[in-house]
Tab-separated table of C-alpha atoms and ligand atoms in Angstrom:
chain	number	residue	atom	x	y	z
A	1	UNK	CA	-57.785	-73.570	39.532
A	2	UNK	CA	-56.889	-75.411	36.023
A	3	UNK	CA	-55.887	-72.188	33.713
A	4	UNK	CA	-57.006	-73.779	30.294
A	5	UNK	CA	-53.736	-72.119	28.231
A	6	UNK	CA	-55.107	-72.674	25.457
A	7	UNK	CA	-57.919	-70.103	26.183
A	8	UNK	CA	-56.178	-67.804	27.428
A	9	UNK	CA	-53.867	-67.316	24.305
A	10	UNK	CA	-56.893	-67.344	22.115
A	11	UNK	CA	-58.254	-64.132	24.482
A	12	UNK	CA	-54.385	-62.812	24.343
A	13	UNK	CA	-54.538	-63.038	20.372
A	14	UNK	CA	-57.972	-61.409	20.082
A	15	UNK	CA	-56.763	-58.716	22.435
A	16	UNK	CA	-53.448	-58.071	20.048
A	17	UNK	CA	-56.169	-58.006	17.294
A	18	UNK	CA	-57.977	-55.448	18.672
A	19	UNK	CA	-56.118	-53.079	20.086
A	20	UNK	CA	-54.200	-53.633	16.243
A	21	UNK	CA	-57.737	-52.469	15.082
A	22	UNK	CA	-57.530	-49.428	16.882
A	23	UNK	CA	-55.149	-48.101	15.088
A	24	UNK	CA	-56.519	-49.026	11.429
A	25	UNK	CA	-56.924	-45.989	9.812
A	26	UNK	CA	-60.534	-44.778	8.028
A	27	UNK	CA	-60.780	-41.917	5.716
A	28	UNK	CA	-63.595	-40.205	4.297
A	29	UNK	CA	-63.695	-40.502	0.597
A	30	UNK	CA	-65.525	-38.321	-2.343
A	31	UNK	CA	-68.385	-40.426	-3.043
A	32	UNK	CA	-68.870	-39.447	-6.914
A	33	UNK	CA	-71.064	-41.553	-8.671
A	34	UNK	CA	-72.730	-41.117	-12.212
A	35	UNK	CA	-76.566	-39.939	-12.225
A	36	UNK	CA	-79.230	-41.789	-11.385
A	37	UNK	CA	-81.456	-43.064	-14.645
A	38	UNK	CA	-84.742	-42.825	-14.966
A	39	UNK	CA	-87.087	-44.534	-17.777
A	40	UNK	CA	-90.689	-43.288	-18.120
A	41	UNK	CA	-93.119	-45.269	-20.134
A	42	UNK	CA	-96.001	-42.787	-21.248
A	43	UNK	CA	-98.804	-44.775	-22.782
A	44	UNK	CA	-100.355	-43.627	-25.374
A	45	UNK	CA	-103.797	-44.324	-26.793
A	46	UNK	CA	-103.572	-47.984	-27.968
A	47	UNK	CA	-102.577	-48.559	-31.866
A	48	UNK	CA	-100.878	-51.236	-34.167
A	49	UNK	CA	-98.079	-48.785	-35.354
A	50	UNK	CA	-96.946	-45.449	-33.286
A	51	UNK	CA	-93.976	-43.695	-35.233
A	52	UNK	CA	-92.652	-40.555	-35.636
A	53	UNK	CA	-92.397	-37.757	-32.695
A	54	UNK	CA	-91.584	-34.050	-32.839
A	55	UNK	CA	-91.675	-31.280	-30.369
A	56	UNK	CA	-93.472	-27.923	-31.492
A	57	UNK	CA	-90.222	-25.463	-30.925
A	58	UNK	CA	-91.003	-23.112	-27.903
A	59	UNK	CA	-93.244	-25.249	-26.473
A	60	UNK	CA	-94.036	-28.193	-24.299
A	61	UNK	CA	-96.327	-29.743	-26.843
A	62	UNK	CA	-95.122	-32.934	-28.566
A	63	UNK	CA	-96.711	-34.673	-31.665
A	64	UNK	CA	-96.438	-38.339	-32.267
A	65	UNK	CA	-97.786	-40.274	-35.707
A	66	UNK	CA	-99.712	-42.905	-35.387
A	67	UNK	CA	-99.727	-44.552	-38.753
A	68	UNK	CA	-101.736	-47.521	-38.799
A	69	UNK	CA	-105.076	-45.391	-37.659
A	70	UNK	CA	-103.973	-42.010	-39.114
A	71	UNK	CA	-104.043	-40.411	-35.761
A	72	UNK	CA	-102.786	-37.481	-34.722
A	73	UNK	CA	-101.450	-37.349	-30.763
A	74	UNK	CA	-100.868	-34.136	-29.012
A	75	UNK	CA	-99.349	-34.196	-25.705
A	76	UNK	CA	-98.207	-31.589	-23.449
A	77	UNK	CA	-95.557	-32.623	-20.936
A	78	UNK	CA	-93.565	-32.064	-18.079
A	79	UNK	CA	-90.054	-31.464	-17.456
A	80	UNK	CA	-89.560	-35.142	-16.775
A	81	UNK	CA	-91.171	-35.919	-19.902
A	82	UNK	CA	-94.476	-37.298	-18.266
A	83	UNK	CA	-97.914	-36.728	-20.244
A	84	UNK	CA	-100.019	-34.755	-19.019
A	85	UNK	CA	-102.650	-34.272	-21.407
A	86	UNK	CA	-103.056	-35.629	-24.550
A	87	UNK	CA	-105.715	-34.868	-27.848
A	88	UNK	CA	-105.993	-37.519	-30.314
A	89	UNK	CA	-107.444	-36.489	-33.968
A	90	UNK	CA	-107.932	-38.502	-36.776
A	91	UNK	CA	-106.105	-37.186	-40.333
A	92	UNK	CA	-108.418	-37.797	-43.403
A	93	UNK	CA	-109.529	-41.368	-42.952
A	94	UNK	CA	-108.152	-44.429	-40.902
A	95	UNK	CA	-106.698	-46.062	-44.020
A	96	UNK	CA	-104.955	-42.428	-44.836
A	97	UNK	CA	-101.654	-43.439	-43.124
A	98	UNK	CA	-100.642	-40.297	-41.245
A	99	UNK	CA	-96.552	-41.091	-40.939
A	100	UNK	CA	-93.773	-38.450	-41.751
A	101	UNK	CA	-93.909	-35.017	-39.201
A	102	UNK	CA	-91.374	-32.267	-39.579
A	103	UNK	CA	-91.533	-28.765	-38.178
A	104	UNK	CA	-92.102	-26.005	-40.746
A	105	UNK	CA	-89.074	-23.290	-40.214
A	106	UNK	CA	-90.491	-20.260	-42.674
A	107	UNK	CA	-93.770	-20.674	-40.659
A	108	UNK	CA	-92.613	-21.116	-37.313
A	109	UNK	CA	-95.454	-23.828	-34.491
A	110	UNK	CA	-96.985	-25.327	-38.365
A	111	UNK	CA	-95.765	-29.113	-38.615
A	112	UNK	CA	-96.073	-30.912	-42.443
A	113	UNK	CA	-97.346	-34.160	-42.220
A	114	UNK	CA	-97.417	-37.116	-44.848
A	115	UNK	CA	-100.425	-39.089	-45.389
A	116	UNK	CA	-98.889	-42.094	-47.130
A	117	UNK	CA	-101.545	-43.664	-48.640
A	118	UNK	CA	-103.514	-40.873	-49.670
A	119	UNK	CA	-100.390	-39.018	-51.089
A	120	UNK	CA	-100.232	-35.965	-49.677
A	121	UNK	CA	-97.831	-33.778	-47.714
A	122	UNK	CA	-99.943	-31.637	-45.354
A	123	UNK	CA	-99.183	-28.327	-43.297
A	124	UNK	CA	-101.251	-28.294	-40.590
A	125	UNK	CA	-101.155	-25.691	-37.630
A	126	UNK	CA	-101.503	-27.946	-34.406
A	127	UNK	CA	-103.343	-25.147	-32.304
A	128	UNK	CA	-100.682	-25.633	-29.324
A	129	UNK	CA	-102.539	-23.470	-26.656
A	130	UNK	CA	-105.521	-26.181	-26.639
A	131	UNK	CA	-104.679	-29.712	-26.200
A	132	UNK	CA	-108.261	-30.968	-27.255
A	133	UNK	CA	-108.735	-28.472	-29.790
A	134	UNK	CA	-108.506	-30.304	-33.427
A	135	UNK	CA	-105.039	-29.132	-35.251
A	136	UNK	CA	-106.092	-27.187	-38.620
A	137	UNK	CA	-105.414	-27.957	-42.446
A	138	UNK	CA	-103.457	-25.239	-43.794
A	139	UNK	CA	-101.773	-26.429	-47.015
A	140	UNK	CA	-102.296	-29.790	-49.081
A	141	UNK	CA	-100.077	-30.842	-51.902
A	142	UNK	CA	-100.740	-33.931	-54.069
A	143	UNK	CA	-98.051	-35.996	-54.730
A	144	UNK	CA	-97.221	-36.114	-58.541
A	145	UNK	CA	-97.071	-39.086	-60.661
A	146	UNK	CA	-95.597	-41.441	-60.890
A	147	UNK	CA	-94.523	-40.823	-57.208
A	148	UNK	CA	-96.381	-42.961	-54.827
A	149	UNK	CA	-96.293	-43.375	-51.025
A	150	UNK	CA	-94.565	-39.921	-49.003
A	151	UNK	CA	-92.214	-41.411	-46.227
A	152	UNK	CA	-90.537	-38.765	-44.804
A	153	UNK	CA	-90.838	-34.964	-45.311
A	154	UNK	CA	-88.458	-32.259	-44.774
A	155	UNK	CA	-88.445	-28.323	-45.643
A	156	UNK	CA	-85.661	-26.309	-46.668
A	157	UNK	CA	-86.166	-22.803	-47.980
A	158	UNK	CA	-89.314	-22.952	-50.213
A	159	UNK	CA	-89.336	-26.531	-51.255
A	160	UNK	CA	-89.834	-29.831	-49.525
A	161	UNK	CA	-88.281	-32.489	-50.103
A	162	UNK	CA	-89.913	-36.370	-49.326
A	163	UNK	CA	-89.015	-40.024	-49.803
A	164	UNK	CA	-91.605	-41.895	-51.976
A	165	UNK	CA	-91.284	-45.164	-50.106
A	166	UNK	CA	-93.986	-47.212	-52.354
A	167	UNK	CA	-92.596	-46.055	-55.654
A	168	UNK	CA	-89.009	-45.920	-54.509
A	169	UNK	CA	-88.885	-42.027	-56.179
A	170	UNK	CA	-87.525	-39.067	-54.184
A	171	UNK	CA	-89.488	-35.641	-54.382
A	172	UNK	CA	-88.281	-32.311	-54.641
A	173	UNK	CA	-91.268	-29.615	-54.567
A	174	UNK	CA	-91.564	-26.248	-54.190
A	175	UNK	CA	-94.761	-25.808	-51.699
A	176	UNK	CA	-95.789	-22.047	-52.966
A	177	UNK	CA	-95.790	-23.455	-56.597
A	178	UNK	CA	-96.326	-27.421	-56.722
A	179	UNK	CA	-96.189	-27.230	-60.021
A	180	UNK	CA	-92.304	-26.415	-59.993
A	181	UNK	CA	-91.079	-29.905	-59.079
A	182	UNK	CA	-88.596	-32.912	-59.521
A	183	UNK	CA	-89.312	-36.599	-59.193
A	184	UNK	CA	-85.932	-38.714	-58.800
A	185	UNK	CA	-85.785	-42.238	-59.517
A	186	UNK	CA	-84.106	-44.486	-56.496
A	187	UNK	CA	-83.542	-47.991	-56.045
A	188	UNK	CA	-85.991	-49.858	-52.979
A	189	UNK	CA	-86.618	-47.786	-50.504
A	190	UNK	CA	-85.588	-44.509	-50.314
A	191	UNK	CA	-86.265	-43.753	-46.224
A	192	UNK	CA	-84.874	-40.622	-44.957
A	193	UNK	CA	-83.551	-37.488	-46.449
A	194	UNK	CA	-80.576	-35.152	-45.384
A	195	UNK	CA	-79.478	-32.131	-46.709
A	196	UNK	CA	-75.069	-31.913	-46.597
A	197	UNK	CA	-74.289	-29.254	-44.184
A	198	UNK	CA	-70.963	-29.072	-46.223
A	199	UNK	CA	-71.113	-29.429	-50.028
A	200	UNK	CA	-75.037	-28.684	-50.364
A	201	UNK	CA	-76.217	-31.902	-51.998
A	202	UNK	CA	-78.916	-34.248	-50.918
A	203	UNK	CA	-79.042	-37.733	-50.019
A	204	UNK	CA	-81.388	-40.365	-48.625
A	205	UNK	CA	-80.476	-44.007	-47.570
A	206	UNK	CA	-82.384	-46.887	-49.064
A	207	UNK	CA	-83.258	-49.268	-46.869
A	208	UNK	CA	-83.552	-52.698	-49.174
A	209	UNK	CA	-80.928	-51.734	-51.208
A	210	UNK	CA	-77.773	-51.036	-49.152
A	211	UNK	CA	-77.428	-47.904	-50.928
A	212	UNK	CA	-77.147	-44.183	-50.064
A	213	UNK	CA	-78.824	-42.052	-53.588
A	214	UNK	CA	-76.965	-38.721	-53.664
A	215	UNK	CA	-78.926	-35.638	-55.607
A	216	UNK	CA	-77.254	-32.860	-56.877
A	217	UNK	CA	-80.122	-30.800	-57.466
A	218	UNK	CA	-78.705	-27.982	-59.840
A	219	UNK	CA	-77.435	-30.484	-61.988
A	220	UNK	CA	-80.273	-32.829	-62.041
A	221	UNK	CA	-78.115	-35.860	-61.456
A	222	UNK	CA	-78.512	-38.427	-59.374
A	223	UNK	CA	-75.815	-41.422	-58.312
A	224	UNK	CA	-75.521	-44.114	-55.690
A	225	UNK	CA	-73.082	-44.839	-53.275
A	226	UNK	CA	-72.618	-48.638	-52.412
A	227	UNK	CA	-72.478	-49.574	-48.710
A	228	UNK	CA	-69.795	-52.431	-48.675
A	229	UNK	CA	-71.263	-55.431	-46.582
A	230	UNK	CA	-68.258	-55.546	-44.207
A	231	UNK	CA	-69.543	-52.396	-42.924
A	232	UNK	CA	-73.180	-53.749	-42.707
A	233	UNK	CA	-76.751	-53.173	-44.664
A	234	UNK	CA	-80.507	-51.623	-44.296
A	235	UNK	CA	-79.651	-47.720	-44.086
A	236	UNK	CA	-82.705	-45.905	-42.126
A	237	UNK	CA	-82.162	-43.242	-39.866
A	238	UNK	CA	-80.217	-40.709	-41.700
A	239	UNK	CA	-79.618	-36.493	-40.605
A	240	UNK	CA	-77.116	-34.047	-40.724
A	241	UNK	CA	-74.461	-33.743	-38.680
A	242	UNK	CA	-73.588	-30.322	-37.083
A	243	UNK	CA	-71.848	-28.041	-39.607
A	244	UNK	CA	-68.256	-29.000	-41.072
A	245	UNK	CA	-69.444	-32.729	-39.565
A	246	UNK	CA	-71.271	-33.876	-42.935
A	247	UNK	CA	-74.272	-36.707	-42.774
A	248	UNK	CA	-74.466	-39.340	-40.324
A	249	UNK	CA	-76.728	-42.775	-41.072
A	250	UNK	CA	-77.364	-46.088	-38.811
A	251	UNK	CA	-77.515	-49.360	-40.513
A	252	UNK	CA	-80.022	-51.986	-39.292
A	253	UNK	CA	-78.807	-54.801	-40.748
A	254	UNK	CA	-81.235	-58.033	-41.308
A	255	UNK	CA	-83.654	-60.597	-39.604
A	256	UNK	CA	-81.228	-62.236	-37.449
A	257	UNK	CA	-78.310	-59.748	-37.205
A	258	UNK	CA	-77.336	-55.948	-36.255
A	259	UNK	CA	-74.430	-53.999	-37.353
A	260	UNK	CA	-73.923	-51.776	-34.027
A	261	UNK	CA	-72.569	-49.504	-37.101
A	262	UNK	CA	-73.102	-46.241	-37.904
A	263	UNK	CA	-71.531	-44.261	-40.707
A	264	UNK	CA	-70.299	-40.507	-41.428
A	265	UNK	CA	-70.634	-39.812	-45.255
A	266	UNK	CA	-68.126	-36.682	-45.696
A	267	UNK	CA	-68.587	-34.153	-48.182
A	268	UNK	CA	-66.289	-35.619	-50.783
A	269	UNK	CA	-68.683	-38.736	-50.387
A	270	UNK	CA	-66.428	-40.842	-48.732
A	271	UNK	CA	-67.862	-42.868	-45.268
A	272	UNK	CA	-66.016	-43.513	-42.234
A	273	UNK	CA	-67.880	-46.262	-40.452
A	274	UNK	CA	-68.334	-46.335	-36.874
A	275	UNK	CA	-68.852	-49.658	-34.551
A	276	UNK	CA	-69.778	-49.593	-30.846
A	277	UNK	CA	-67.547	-52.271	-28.923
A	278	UNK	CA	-67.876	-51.282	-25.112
A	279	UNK	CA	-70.454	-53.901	-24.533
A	280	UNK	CA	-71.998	-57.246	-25.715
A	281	UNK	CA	-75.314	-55.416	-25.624
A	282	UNK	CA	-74.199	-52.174	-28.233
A	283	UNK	CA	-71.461	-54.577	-30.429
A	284	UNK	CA	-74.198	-55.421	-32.950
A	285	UNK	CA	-76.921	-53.843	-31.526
A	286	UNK	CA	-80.004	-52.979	-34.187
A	287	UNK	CA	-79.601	-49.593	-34.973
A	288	UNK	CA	-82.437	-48.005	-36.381
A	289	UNK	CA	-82.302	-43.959	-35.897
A	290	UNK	CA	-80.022	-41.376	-34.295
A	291	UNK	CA	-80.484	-37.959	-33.442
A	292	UNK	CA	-77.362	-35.388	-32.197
A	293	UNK	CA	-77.454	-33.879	-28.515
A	294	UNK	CA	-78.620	-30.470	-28.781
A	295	UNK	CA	-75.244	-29.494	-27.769
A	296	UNK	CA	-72.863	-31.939	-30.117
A	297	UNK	CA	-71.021	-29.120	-30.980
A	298	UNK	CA	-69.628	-28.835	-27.952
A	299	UNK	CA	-70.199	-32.202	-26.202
A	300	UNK	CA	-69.742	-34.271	-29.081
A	301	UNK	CA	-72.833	-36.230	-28.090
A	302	UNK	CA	-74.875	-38.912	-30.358
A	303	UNK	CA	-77.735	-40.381	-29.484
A	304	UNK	CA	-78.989	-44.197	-31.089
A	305	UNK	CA	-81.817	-45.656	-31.480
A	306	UNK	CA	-81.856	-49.716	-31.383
A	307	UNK	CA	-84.945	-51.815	-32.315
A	308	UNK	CA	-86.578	-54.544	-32.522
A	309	UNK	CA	-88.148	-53.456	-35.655
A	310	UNK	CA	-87.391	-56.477	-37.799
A	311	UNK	CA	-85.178	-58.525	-35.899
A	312	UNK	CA	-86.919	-60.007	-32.784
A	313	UNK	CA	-83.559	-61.262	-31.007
A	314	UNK	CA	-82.480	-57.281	-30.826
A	315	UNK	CA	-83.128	-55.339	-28.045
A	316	UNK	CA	-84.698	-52.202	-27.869
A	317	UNK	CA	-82.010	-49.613	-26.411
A	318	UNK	CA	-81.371	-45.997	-25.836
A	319	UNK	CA	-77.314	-45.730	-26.780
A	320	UNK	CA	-75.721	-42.177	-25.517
A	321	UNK	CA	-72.281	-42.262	-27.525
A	322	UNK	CA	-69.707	-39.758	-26.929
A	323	UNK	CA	-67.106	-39.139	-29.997
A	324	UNK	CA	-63.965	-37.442	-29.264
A	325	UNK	CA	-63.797	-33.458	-30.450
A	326	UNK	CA	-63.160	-34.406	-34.350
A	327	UNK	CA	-65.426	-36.556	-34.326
A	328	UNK	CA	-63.042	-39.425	-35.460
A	329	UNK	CA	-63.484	-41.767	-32.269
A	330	UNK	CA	-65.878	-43.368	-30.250
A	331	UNK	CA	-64.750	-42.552	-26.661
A	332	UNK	CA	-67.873	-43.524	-24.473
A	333	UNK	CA	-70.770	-45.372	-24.783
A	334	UNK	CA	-73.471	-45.304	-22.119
A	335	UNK	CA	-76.692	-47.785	-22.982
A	336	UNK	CA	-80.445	-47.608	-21.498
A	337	UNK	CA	-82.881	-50.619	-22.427
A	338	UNK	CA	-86.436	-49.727	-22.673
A	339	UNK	CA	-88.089	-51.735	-19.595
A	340	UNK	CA	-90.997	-52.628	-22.549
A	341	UNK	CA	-88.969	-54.974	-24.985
A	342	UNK	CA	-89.756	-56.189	-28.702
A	343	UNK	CA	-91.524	-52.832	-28.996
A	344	UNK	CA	-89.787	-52.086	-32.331
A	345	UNK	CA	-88.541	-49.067	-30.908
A	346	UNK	CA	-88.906	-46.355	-33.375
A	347	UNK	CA	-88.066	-43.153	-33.388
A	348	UNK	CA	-85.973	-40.978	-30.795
A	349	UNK	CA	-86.381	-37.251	-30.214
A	350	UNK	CA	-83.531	-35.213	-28.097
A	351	UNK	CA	-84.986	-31.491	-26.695
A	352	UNK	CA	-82.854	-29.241	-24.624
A	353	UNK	CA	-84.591	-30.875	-21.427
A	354	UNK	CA	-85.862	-33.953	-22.745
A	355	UNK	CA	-84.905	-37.536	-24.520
A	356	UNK	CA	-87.905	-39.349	-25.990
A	357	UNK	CA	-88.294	-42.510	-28.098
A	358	UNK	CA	-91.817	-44.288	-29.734
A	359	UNK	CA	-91.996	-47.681	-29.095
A	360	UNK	CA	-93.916	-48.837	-32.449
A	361	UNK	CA	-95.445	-51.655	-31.344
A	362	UNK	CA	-96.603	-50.824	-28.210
A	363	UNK	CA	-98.413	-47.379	-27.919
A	364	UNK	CA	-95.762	-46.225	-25.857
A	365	UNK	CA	-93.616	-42.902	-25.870
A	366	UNK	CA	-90.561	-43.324	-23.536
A	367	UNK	CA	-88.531	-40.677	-21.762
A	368	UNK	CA	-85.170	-41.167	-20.410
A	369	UNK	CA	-83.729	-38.739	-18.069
A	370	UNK	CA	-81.091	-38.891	-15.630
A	371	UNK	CA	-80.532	-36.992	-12.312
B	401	NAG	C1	-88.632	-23.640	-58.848
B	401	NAG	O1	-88.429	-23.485	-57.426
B	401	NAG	C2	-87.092	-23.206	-57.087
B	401	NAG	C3	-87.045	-23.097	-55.582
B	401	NAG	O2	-87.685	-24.194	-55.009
B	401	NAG	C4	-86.646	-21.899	-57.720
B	401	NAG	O3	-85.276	-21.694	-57.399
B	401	NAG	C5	-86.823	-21.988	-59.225
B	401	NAG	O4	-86.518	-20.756	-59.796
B	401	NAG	C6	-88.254	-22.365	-59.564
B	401	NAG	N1	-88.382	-22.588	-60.982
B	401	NAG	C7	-89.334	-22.004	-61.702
B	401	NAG	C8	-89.336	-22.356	-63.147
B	401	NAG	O5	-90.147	-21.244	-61.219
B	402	NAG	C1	-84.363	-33.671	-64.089
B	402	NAG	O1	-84.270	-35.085	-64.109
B	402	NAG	C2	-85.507	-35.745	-64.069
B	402	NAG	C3	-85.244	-37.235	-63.993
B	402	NAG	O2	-84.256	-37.521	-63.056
B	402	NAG	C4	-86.347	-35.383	-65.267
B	402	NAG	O3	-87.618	-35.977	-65.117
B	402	NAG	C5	-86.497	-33.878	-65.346
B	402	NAG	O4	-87.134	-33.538	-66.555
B	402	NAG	C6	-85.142	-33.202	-65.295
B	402	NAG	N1	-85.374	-31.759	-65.198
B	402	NAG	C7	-84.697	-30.878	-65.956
B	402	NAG	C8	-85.019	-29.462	-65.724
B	402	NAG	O5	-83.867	-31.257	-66.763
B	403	NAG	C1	-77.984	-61.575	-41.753
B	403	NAG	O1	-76.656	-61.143	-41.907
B	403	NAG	C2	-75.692	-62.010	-41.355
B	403	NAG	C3	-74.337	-61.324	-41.449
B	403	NAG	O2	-74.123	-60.822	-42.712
B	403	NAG	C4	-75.754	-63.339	-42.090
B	403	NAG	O3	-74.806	-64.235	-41.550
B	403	NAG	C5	-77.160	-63.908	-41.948
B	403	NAG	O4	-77.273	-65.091	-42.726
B	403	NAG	C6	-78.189	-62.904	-42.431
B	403	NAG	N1	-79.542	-63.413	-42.094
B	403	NAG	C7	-80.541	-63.376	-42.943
B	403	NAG	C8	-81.859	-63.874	-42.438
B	403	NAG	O5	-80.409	-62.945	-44.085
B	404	NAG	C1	-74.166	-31.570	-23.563
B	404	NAG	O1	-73.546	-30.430	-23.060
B	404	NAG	C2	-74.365	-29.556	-22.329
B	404	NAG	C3	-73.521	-28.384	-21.883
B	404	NAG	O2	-72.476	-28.170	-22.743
B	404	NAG	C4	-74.974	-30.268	-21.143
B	404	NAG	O3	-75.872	-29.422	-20.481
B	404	NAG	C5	-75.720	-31.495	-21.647
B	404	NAG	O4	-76.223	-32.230	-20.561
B	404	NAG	C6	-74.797	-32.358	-22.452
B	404	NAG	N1	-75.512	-33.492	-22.946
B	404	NAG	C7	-75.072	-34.693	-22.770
B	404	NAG	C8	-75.883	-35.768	-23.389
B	404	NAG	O5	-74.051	-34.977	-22.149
């Protein structure tokens, strides 16, 4: 018989390979892995313009503006942030322009409203217990001339305190006496207001103007601080940071271009900037609102809001950023896109349990949770 050597070294070599494999060693290996993410888009009774969103405190109730209709929404959810029953009422008339909400704290489950175009802040009690029960007018208050067109409302002690978007004025009122009040001129637009947690004074970012209006309200002054266009331009979203951590602000920036930038106005008044950099998606990413973690005191947690809003090469995003414990540094950045894009993403809402956003443009409320 013809023994074909060539073969047989072939078998011989896949033999040495084997029994080589025999002796490879496996080991079993922790298999940690980061949490699975999970977007939920809740939609929402169809309108041109869905903004703000707030959750009645105690509750699992949530409110959501819908401006271009004046309608109210009220949604209970579940724990996964998944509607499941929702009330829609109709403020004053459909031209009214129901926009700013904000939780009343000296009357704890009441929410003031603004109705933009009929200028009026409104305290209304939702009537939680009943989704389809219609929420109740408890307090109006006329906006004084010359101001003209209530943006945002917030209340602190026994005032509140909105931006006058159409008029460019900021309002300080007392809501047990309206007649005790102070109308400060801005520059276009004043959007947001924040109180300092550390030196007391109030400021609101204006959105045209690249300009942050500081109001010192004892001394009845008023002064602007410039933001330099290296850093970026179109202030919106603008809150208070947790105590000792002064104001924090996003900046938009234009038509064609985001800033990924947010700043931290300290209370001395000077502004460390901020600029995400761990991805091509967050570098200039349109950032439109932020709201703190819950816990940011201890886990130093951000959360961004990036839109579409009025640049439609931006995507809309959910940005989870992670500062370092003085809150000098960036030190992680982890970024969710909404699955719906060009939705002009608008506002974002963080609960103990929950992370929402409204997508503006698309009668949507989102919530992002991760297991
Ligand atoms: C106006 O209201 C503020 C509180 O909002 C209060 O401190 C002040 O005394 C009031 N002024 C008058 C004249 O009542
Ligand atoms: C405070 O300043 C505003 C204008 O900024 C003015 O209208 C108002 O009269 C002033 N109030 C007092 C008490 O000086
Ligand atoms: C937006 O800003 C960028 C950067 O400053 C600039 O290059 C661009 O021309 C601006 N676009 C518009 C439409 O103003
Ligand atoms: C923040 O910290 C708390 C506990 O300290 C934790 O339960 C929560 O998930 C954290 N949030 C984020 C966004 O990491």
């Amino acid at each position: 018989m013809r023994v074909n050597k060539k073969l047989l070294s072939s078998l011989f070599s896949l033999l040495s390979v084997q029994s080589i494999a025999t002796a490879l060693s496996i080991t079993p290996l922790a298999a940690d892995r980061a949490a699975s993410r999970y977007v939920i888009e809740n939609p929402l009774p169809p309108a041109d313009q869905t903004h703000e969103v707030v959750r009645v405190a105690g509750t699992n109730v949530i409110l959501i503006s819908q401006m271009s209709n004046s309608v109210l929404l009220k949604a209970t959810v579940d724990d996964h942030g998944v509607i499941t029953d929702i009330g829609a009422f109709r403020i004053g008339e459909s031209t009214s322009a129901l926009h700013g909400l904000a939780l009343s704290k000296t009357d704890p489950g009441k929410v003031w409203v603004t109705l933009q175009k009929d200028n009026k802040l409104v305290l209304l009690n939702p009537i939680v217990n009943s989704i389809k029960a219609a929420p109740e007018v408890i307090k109006e208050i006329v906006v004084p001339n010359p101001g003209l067109g209530p943006h945002y409302v917030g209340e602190y002690g026994d005032e509140l305190w909105s931006t006058l978007q159409d008029s460019s004025h900021v309002l300080r009122i007392n809501y047990n006496d309206p007649s005790n009040y102070t109308i400060y001129t801005g520059i276009p637009r004043p959007i947001f207001i924040a109180q300092h947690p550390d030196n007391g004074k109030f400021y609101t970012g204006e959105d045209n103007s690249a300009s942050i209006m500081k109001i010192d309200p004892v001394a009845n002054t008023t002064s602007q601080l410039p933001i330099p266009e290296t850093a970026g331009m179109t202030p919106v979203g603008l809150i208070a940071g947790p105590p000792g951590r002064g104001i924090w602000f996003t900046l938009l920036g234009n038509a064609t271009q985001g800033t990924g930038t947010i700043g931290n106005l300290h209370k001395d008044d000077t502004i460390t900037y901020h600029t995400l950099s761990s991805s091509p998606l967050s570098k200039k990413a349109a950032l439109l609102h932020l709201a703190f973690d819950p816990e940011a005191e201890t886990n130093y947690t951000l959360w961004l809001l990036a839109s579409s809003i009025v640049n439609s090469n931006a995507l809309d995003m959910i940005i989870k950023v992670t500062f370092d414990a003085g809150w000098s540094k960036i030190v992680s950045e982890d970024i969710v896109v909404t699955p719906t894009q060009l939705n002009k993403a608008h506002r974002i809402l963080i609960t103990p349990t929950n992370v929402f956003a409204t997508e503006l443009a698309s009668s949507k409320l989102v919530s992002y949770y991760t297991l």
